[in-house]
Amino acid sequence: MLRILLIDDDAAKVARYKELLGTIDEINPKYVDVATCIEQAEEYVSDNQYDLAVLDLYIPIRFGDVPSPDNAVTFLKDLSSDEELLMPYNIVGITRWKDANPRYREFFDSYLLAYILYEQTSEEWKTKLKNKISFLLKAQKSVRNQEIYDFDVAIVNALSSENDKVRASFGAEGWQVVEFPSDQSTTFYTKTVVNERGESIRIVTCYALQMASTASAALTAKLLYYFRPRYLFMTGIAAAVDRADANLGDILVAKKVWDGASGKIKTDEDGNVIFYPDYHELPLDADMQAIVTRLKSDRQLLNSIEESYAYQAGKPKTRLQLHLGPIASVPAVLSSKEEVEKIQTHCRKLLGIEMEGFGVFYAASNSAHPRPQYTVLVKSVTDYADPEKSDDYQDYAMYTSAVFTKYIIMNELKYD
């Protein structure tokens, strides 16, 4: 699908443009806009990203003013200099005035922009414009089919506070805000960092507007579509299921993620209501499992993460540990040991419980190509999903998961 802007104050010419576009099946007339002056054109390009703009050389600044080719030149200069205007991917100049001053053609040539002569009695302008559109449609299809990653790393979070820790771990300064006019619900942050090997790493990060797998799956799907990252991480907080297996603040990495709420509810012969889960799990890539397994015993790394936390209040007395095991995603915050035990009956070695990981893994594993090479869930323990639940160690848990993830990104991954 192409989005096209026709900038022309001649109704007869616009009608002929639309007649031509109507012969091309791939063009949806809903995505063809018409501006009759420069002022209106700039309003359109402030709000929309166009694939093609067809710009009449003799155009007024405001509707009803005297048309002048200088106005078209002004519009092109504004597009180049004004950050608020979205530059169309392609621009074609068109005029019916054969005696137009050559300097205007030279100006278009200086930007390598097409400039064609419109003649009502000739088909040449139609052929050129139609060929241009056919070229753009073919190019658009080719780009969509490319197996090329754009960003190196993406990090998603369920909470803005978790995302604050992620951005702070890479340095709070230097993040660029990226917003898409067609998507007002998400703010993306991008930054390029350089590791000790001298590799530049392009990072994008964002957070959901609410907790749970559905919101995180939708967010992840958008992020993958816009940025095409090679590696995908989710950081944040989780509940451990057993105090003997993990301490508060400890880092949990999911060896596999499964949906703890998917399944069927039945009544057995004794009238007991029983939940039979649909045990559909999504695994961590074996290469990443090997990396995490090795880092579990890196006491120097874990000590450095623990000691770099700036506050003593809200910091557990236990030494920081790293754990690798199954994690279940559930749709609600749990503070009931009985409910946790029900989930554990279906996964004996269950390490932790959280709310979003399965949605992130599912979105990544079912996304359009190129899919992330690794999808990794890194969450640190903030409670044990029982009545003793508190937020005392939440900040520390967000910190340890973010900083450990940063270490992997900066030191363990390969970048072309």
Coordinates of C-alpha atoms in Angstrom, one line a residue:
M1 CA 0.0 0.0 0.0
L2 CA 1.3 3.4 -0.9
R3 CA 0.2 6.7 0.7
I4 CA 0.1 9.5 -1.9
L5 CA -0.2 13.3 -1.6
L6 CA -1.3 15.3 -4.6
I7 CA -0.4 19.0 -4.3
D8 CA -2.2 20.9 -7.0
D9 CA -4.8 23.6 -7.2
D10 CA -6.1 22.6 -10.6
A11 CA -9.2 20.5 -10.2
A12 CA -9.1 19.1 -13.7
K13 CA -5.5 17.9 -13.3
V14 CA -6.3 16.4 -9.9
A15 CA -9.2 14.5 -11.5
R16 CA -6.8 13.1 -14.2
Y17 CA -4.3 12.1 -11.5
K18 CA -7.0 10.2 -9.7
E19 CA -8.2 8.6 -12.9
L20 CA -4.7 7.3 -13.5
L21 CA -4.3 6.0 -9.9
G22 CA -7.7 4.3 -10.3
T23 CA -6.1 2.0 -12.9
I24 CA -3.6 0.6 -10.4
D25 CA -5.2 -2.1 -8.3
E26 CA -2.7 -1.7 -5.4
I27 CA -3.6 1.9 -4.8
N28 CA -6.4 2.4 -2.2
P29 CA -8.1 5.8 -2.9
K30 CA -8.6 6.2 0.9
Y31 CA -4.8 6.8 1.1
V32 CA -4.7 9.5 -1.6
D33 CA -4.8 13.0 -0.2
V34 CA -5.1 16.3 -2.1
A35 CA -3.7 19.6 -1.0
T36 CA -4.6 22.7 -3.0
C37 CA -1.9 25.0 -1.6
I38 CA 1.4 24.9 0.3
E39 CA -0.2 25.7 3.6
Q40 CA -2.5 22.7 3.3
A41 CA 0.3 20.4 2.1
E42 CA 2.4 21.3 5.1
E43 CA -0.5 20.4 7.4
Y44 CA -0.7 17.0 5.7
V45 CA 3.0 16.2 6.0
S46 CA 3.0 17.3 9.6
D47 CA 0.6 14.4 10.4
N48 CA 1.3 11.7 7.7
Q49 CA 4.2 9.8 6.2
Y50 CA 3.8 9.7 2.5
D51 CA 5.4 7.4 0.1
L52 CA 4.9 9.8 -2.9
A53 CA 4.1 13.4 -3.2
V54 CA 3.2 14.8 -6.7
L55 CA 4.0 18.5 -6.5
D56 CA 2.7 21.0 -9.0
L57 CA 5.4 23.6 -9.8
Y58 CA 2.9 26.6 -9.9
I59 CA 1.2 26.4 -6.6
P60 CA -0.2 29.1 -4.2
I61 CA 0.9 29.5 -0.6
R62 CA -2.8 29.7 0.4
F63 CA -5.8 28.7 -1.6
G64 CA -6.9 31.7 -3.8
D65 CA -3.4 33.3 -3.8
V66 CA -1.5 33.7 -7.0
P67 CA 0.4 30.5 -7.9
S68 CA 4.2 30.8 -8.2
P69 CA 7.0 28.2 -8.7
D70 CA 8.9 29.9 -5.9
N71 CA 6.3 28.4 -3.5
A72 CA 7.2 24.9 -4.6
V73 CA 10.8 25.6 -4.0
T74 CA 10.0 27.0 -0.5
F75 CA 8.0 23.8 0.3
L76 CA 10.9 21.6 -0.6
K77 CA 13.3 23.7 1.5
D78 CA 10.9 23.5 4.4
L79 CA 10.7 19.7 4.1
S80 CA 14.5 19.6 4.3
S81 CA 14.9 21.9 7.3
D82 CA 11.8 21.6 9.4
E83 CA 11.9 18.6 11.8
E84 CA 8.2 18.8 12.3
L85 CA 7.5 18.0 8.7
L86 CA 7.7 14.3 7.6
M87 CA 9.6 14.0 4.4
P88 CA 7.8 12.0 1.7
Y89 CA 9.9 9.1 0.6
N90 CA 9.6 10.2 -3.1
I91 CA 8.7 13.5 -4.6
V92 CA 7.8 14.2 -8.3
G93 CA 7.6 17.7 -9.6
I94 CA 5.1 18.4 -12.4
T95 CA 4.2 21.4 -14.5
R96 CA 2.3 22.2 -17.7
W97 CA 4.4 25.4 -18.3
K98 CA 7.0 24.5 -21.0
D99 CA 8.5 28.0 -20.6
A100 CA 9.1 27.7 -16.9
N101 CA 12.5 29.2 -15.9
P102 CA 15.2 26.4 -16.2
R103 CA 16.4 27.2 -12.7
Y104 CA 13.4 25.4 -11.2
R105 CA 14.3 22.2 -13.1
E106 CA 17.9 22.7 -11.9
F107 CA 16.6 23.0 -8.3
F108 CA 14.8 19.7 -8.6
D109 CA 17.8 18.1 -10.2
S110 CA 20.0 19.3 -7.3
Y111 CA 17.9 17.0 -5.0
L112 CA 17.7 14.2 -7.6
L113 CA 14.0 14.7 -7.8
A114 CA 11.9 13.8 -10.9
Y115 CA 10.5 16.7 -12.9
I116 CA 8.0 16.0 -15.6
L117 CA 5.9 18.0 -18.1
Y118 CA 2.2 17.7 -18.0
E119 CA 0.4 17.9 -21.3
Q120 CA -3.3 17.2 -21.6
T121 CA -2.9 16.0 -25.1
S122 CA 0.0 13.6 -24.4
E123 CA 0.2 10.3 -22.6
E124 CA 3.9 10.7 -21.7
W125 CA 3.3 12.2 -18.2
K126 CA 0.9 9.3 -17.4
T127 CA 3.5 6.7 -18.5
K128 CA 6.2 8.3 -16.4
L129 CA 4.1 8.7 -13.3
K130 CA 2.6 5.2 -13.6
N131 CA 6.1 3.7 -14.0
K132 CA 7.3 5.6 -10.9
I133 CA 4.4 4.2 -8.9
S134 CA 5.0 0.6 -10.1
F135 CA 8.6 1.0 -9.1
L136 CA 7.7 2.2 -5.6
L137 CA 5.2 -0.7 -5.2
K138 CA 7.8 -3.3 -6.2
A139 CA 10.4 -1.6 -3.9
Q140 CA 8.0 -1.6 -1.0
K141 CA 7.4 -5.4 -1.4
S142 CA 11.1 -6.0 -1.6
V143 CA 11.8 -4.1 1.6
R144 CA 9.2 -6.1 3.5
N145 CA 10.7 -9.3 2.4
Q146 CA 14.3 -8.5 3.4
E147 CA 15.8 -10.6 6.2
I148 CA 17.7 -7.6 7.6
Y149 CA 17.8 -6.5 11.2
D150 CA 17.7 -2.8 11.9
F151 CA 18.4 -2.4 15.6
D152 CA 20.7 -4.7 17.5
V153 CA 18.8 -4.9 20.8
A154 CA 15.3 -4.3 22.1
I155 CA 14.3 -4.2 25.7
V156 CA 10.6 -4.2 26.8
N157 CA 9.1 -3.6 30.2
A158 CA 5.7 -3.9 31.8
L159 CA 6.2 -0.8 34.0
S160 CA 7.6 2.6 33.4
S161 CA 9.7 2.3 36.6
E162 CA 11.3 -0.8 35.2
N163 CA 12.1 1.0 32.0
D164 CA 13.7 3.9 34.0
K165 CA 16.1 1.4 35.4
V166 CA 17.0 0.0 31.9
R167 CA 17.7 3.5 30.5
A168 CA 19.7 4.5 33.6
S169 CA 21.8 1.4 33.3
F170 CA 23.1 2.5 29.9
G171 CA 23.3 6.1 31.1
A172 CA 20.3 8.4 31.5
E173 CA 21.6 10.9 29.0
G174 CA 21.6 10.6 25.2
W175 CA 18.3 8.7 24.7
Q176 CA 16.3 9.8 21.7
V177 CA 12.5 9.8 21.8
V178 CA 10.9 8.1 18.8
E179 CA 7.2 8.6 18.2
F180 CA 5.1 7.4 15.2
P181 CA 2.3 9.7 14.1
S182 CA 0.1 6.7 13.5
D183 CA 0.8 5.3 17.0
Q184 CA 0.1 7.6 19.9
S185 CA 0.0 4.9 22.6
T186 CA 3.7 4.1 22.8
T187 CA 6.9 6.1 23.3
F188 CA 10.1 4.4 22.1
Y189 CA 13.6 5.4 23.3
T190 CA 16.7 4.7 21.2
K191 CA 20.4 5.0 21.9
T192 CA 23.7 3.9 20.4
V193 CA 26.3 2.6 22.9
V194 CA 29.8 1.3 22.3
N195 CA 31.2 -1.8 24.1
E196 CA 34.8 -2.5 25.0
R197 CA 35.4 -4.3 21.7
G198 CA 34.5 -1.0 19.9
E199 CA 31.2 -2.3 18.5
S200 CA 28.4 0.2 18.2
I201 CA 25.1 -1.3 19.5
R202 CA 21.8 0.3 18.6
I203 CA 19.3 -0.2 21.4
V204 CA 15.5 0.5 21.5
T205 CA 13.4 0.2 24.6
C206 CA 9.8 0.9 25.6
Y207 CA 7.2 -0.1 28.3
A208 CA 3.6 -1.2 28.2
L209 CA 0.7 0.9 29.5
Q210 CA -0.5 -1.9 31.7
M211 CA 0.7 -5.3 33.1
A212 CA -0.1 -8.8 31.8
S213 CA 0.8 -10.8 28.8
T214 CA -1.8 -9.3 26.4
A215 CA -0.5 -5.8 26.7
S216 CA 3.2 -6.9 26.5
A217 CA 2.5 -9.1 23.4
A218 CA 0.9 -6.2 21.6
L219 CA 3.7 -3.9 22.6
T220 CA 6.3 -6.4 21.5
A221 CA 4.6 -6.9 18.1
K222 CA 4.7 -3.2 17.4
L223 CA 8.3 -2.9 18.5
L224 CA 9.4 -5.8 16.2
Y225 CA 7.5 -4.3 13.3
Y226 CA 9.0 -0.8 13.7
F227 CA 12.6 -1.7 14.6
R228 CA 13.5 -5.2 13.6
P229 CA 15.9 -6.0 16.5
R230 CA 18.3 -8.9 16.5
Y231 CA 18.0 -9.6 20.2
L232 CA 15.0 -9.1 22.4
F233 CA 15.0 -8.8 26.2
M234 CA 12.3 -8.3 28.9
T235 CA 13.4 -7.1 32.3
G236 CA 11.6 -6.4 35.5
I237 CA 10.2 -8.1 38.6
A238 CA 8.8 -11.5 39.4
A239 CA 7.8 -13.7 42.3
A240 CA 9.9 -16.8 43.3
V241 CA 7.9 -19.9 44.2
D242 CA 10.2 -21.3 46.9
R243 CA 12.2 -19.4 49.5
A244 CA 14.8 -22.3 49.4
D245 CA 15.4 -21.8 45.7
A246 CA 15.9 -18.0 45.4
N247 CA 16.4 -15.0 47.7
L248 CA 14.8 -11.6 47.4
G249 CA 16.6 -9.6 44.7
D250 CA 18.0 -12.7 43.0
I251 CA 18.0 -12.7 39.2
L252 CA 15.8 -15.2 37.4
V253 CA 16.3 -16.1 33.7
A254 CA 13.6 -18.2 32.1
K255 CA 14.8 -21.5 30.6
K256 CA 11.3 -21.8 29.3
V257 CA 8.2 -19.7 29.7
W258 CA 4.6 -21.1 29.8
D259 CA 1.1 -19.7 30.1
G260 CA -0.1 -20.6 33.6
A261 CA -3.7 -19.6 32.8
S262 CA -4.3 -21.4 29.5
G263 CA -6.2 -24.7 29.7
K264 CA -9.5 -26.2 30.6
I265 CA -11.6 -26.2 33.9
K266 CA -13.4 -29.5 34.6
T267 CA -15.4 -31.1 37.4
D268 CA -14.1 -34.5 38.5
E269 CA -16.2 -37.5 39.7
D270 CA -16.2 -36.1 43.3
G271 CA -17.5 -32.7 42.2
N272 CA -14.1 -31.0 42.6
V273 CA -13.3 -28.2 40.2
I274 CA -10.0 -28.9 38.6
F275 CA -7.9 -26.8 36.2
Y276 CA -6.1 -28.8 33.4
P277 CA -3.5 -26.6 31.9
D278 CA -2.6 -26.4 28.3
Y279 CA 1.1 -26.8 29.0
H280 CA 2.4 -24.9 25.9
E281 CA 6.0 -23.8 26.7
L282 CA 8.4 -21.5 24.7
P283 CA 12.1 -22.3 25.4
L284 CA 15.1 -20.1 25.7
D285 CA 17.6 -20.6 22.9
A286 CA 20.3 -23.1 23.8
D287 CA 23.2 -20.7 23.1
M288 CA 21.7 -18.2 25.5
Q289 CA 21.2 -21.0 28.1
A290 CA 24.9 -21.8 27.9
I291 CA 25.8 -18.1 28.5
V292 CA 23.5 -17.8 31.5
T293 CA 24.7 -21.2 32.9
R294 CA 28.3 -19.9 32.8
L295 CA 27.5 -16.6 34.4
K296 CA 25.7 -18.3 37.3
S297 CA 29.0 -19.1 38.8
D298 CA 30.6 -15.7 38.0
R299 CA 30.9 -14.4 41.6
Q300 CA 32.8 -11.3 40.6
L301 CA 30.1 -10.2 38.2
L302 CA 27.2 -10.8 40.7
N303 CA 29.2 -9.1 43.4
S304 CA 29.7 -6.0 41.2
I305 CA 26.0 -5.8 40.4
E306 CA 25.1 -6.1 44.0
E307 CA 27.7 -3.6 45.2
S308 CA 26.9 -1.0 42.5
Y309 CA 23.3 -0.5 43.9
A310 CA 23.4 3.0 45.4
Y311 CA 21.2 2.4 48.4
Q312 CA 21.4 0.2 51.5
A313 CA 17.7 0.6 52.3
G314 CA 15.7 -1.8 50.3
K315 CA 18.7 -4.1 49.7
P316 CA 18.5 -7.7 50.9
K317 CA 21.2 -9.0 53.3
T318 CA 21.7 -12.1 51.1
R319 CA 24.3 -12.3 48.4
L320 CA 23.0 -11.9 44.9
Q321 CA 22.5 -15.1 42.9
L322 CA 21.5 -16.0 39.4
H323 CA 19.0 -18.8 38.6
L324 CA 17.9 -20.4 35.4
G325 CA 14.7 -22.3 35.2
P326 CA 11.0 -22.5 34.1
I327 CA 8.9 -19.4 34.7
A328 CA 5.1 -19.2 34.4
S329 CA 3.1 -16.2 33.2
V330 CA -0.3 -15.7 34.9
P331 CA -2.9 -13.0 34.4
A332 CA -3.1 -11.7 37.9
V333 CA -0.8 -10.7 40.8
L334 CA -0.7 -13.7 43.2
S335 CA -0.6 -13.5 47.0
S336 CA -1.8 -17.0 47.7
K337 CA 0.4 -19.9 48.4
E338 CA -2.4 -22.3 47.5
E339 CA -2.7 -20.8 44.0
V340 CA 1.1 -21.1 43.5
E341 CA 1.1 -24.7 44.6
K342 CA -1.7 -25.4 42.0
I343 CA 0.6 -24.1 39.3
Q344 CA 3.6 -26.0 40.7
T345 CA 1.8 -29.3 40.3
H346 CA 2.1 -28.9 36.6
C347 CA 5.7 -27.9 36.6
R348 CA 7.7 -29.5 39.4
K349 CA 10.8 -27.3 38.9
L350 CA 9.0 -24.0 38.5
L351 CA 11.3 -21.2 39.4
G352 CA 9.2 -18.1 39.3
I353 CA 5.9 -16.5 38.4
E354 CA 5.2 -13.2 36.6
M355 CA 2.6 -11.7 34.3
E356 CA 4.2 -10.8 30.9
G357 CA 6.9 -13.1 29.7
F358 CA 4.8 -15.6 27.7
G359 CA 3.2 -12.8 25.7
V360 CA 6.7 -11.4 24.8
F361 CA 8.0 -14.9 23.8
Y362 CA 4.8 -15.6 21.8
A363 CA 4.9 -12.3 19.9
A364 CA 8.6 -12.9 19.1
S365 CA 8.2 -16.5 18.0
N366 CA 5.2 -15.6 15.8
S367 CA 6.4 -12.3 14.3
A368 CA 7.2 -11.7 10.7
H369 CA 10.8 -12.3 9.6
P370 CA 13.4 -11.5 10.6
R371 CA 12.5 -12.8 14.0
P372 CA 14.8 -12.1 17.0
Q373 CA 17.7 -14.5 17.2
Y374 CA 17.3 -14.6 21.0
T375 CA 14.3 -13.7 23.2
V376 CA 15.3 -13.5 26.9
L377 CA 13.2 -13.0 30.0
V378 CA 15.3 -11.6 32.9
K379 CA 13.3 -10.8 36.1
S380 CA 14.5 -10.5 39.6
V381 CA 12.7 -11.7 42.8
T382 CA 10.6 -9.1 44.6
D383 CA 8.4 -11.5 46.6
Y384 CA 7.2 -15.1 47.0
A385 CA 3.5 -14.6 45.8
D386 CA 2.2 -15.2 49.4
P387 CA 0.4 -13.0 52.0
E388 CA 3.8 -11.6 53.1
K389 CA 4.2 -9.9 49.8
S390 CA 5.7 -6.3 50.0
D391 CA 7.3 -3.8 47.7
D392 CA 10.4 -3.3 50.0
Y393 CA 12.8 -4.8 47.4
Q394 CA 11.1 -3.9 44.2
D395 CA 13.6 -1.1 43.3
Y396 CA 16.5 -3.4 43.9
A397 CA 15.0 -6.2 41.9
M398 CA 14.3 -3.9 38.9
Y399 CA 17.9 -2.7 39.2
T400 CA 19.6 -6.1 39.3
S401 CA 17.6 -7.4 36.3
A402 CA 18.4 -4.3 34.2
V403 CA 22.1 -4.3 35.1
F404 CA 22.6 -8.0 34.4
T405 CA 20.8 -7.6 31.1
K406 CA 23.1 -4.7 30.2
Y407 CA 26.2 -7.0 31.0
I408 CA 24.9 -9.6 28.5
I409 CA 24.3 -7.0 25.8
M410 CA 27.7 -5.3 26.2
N411 CA 29.8 -8.4 26.7
E412 CA 28.2 -11.6 25.6
L413 CA 26.4 -11.0 22.3
K414 CA 27.8 -10.9 18.8
Y415 CA 27.2 -7.9 16.5
D416 CA 28.0 -7.8 12.8

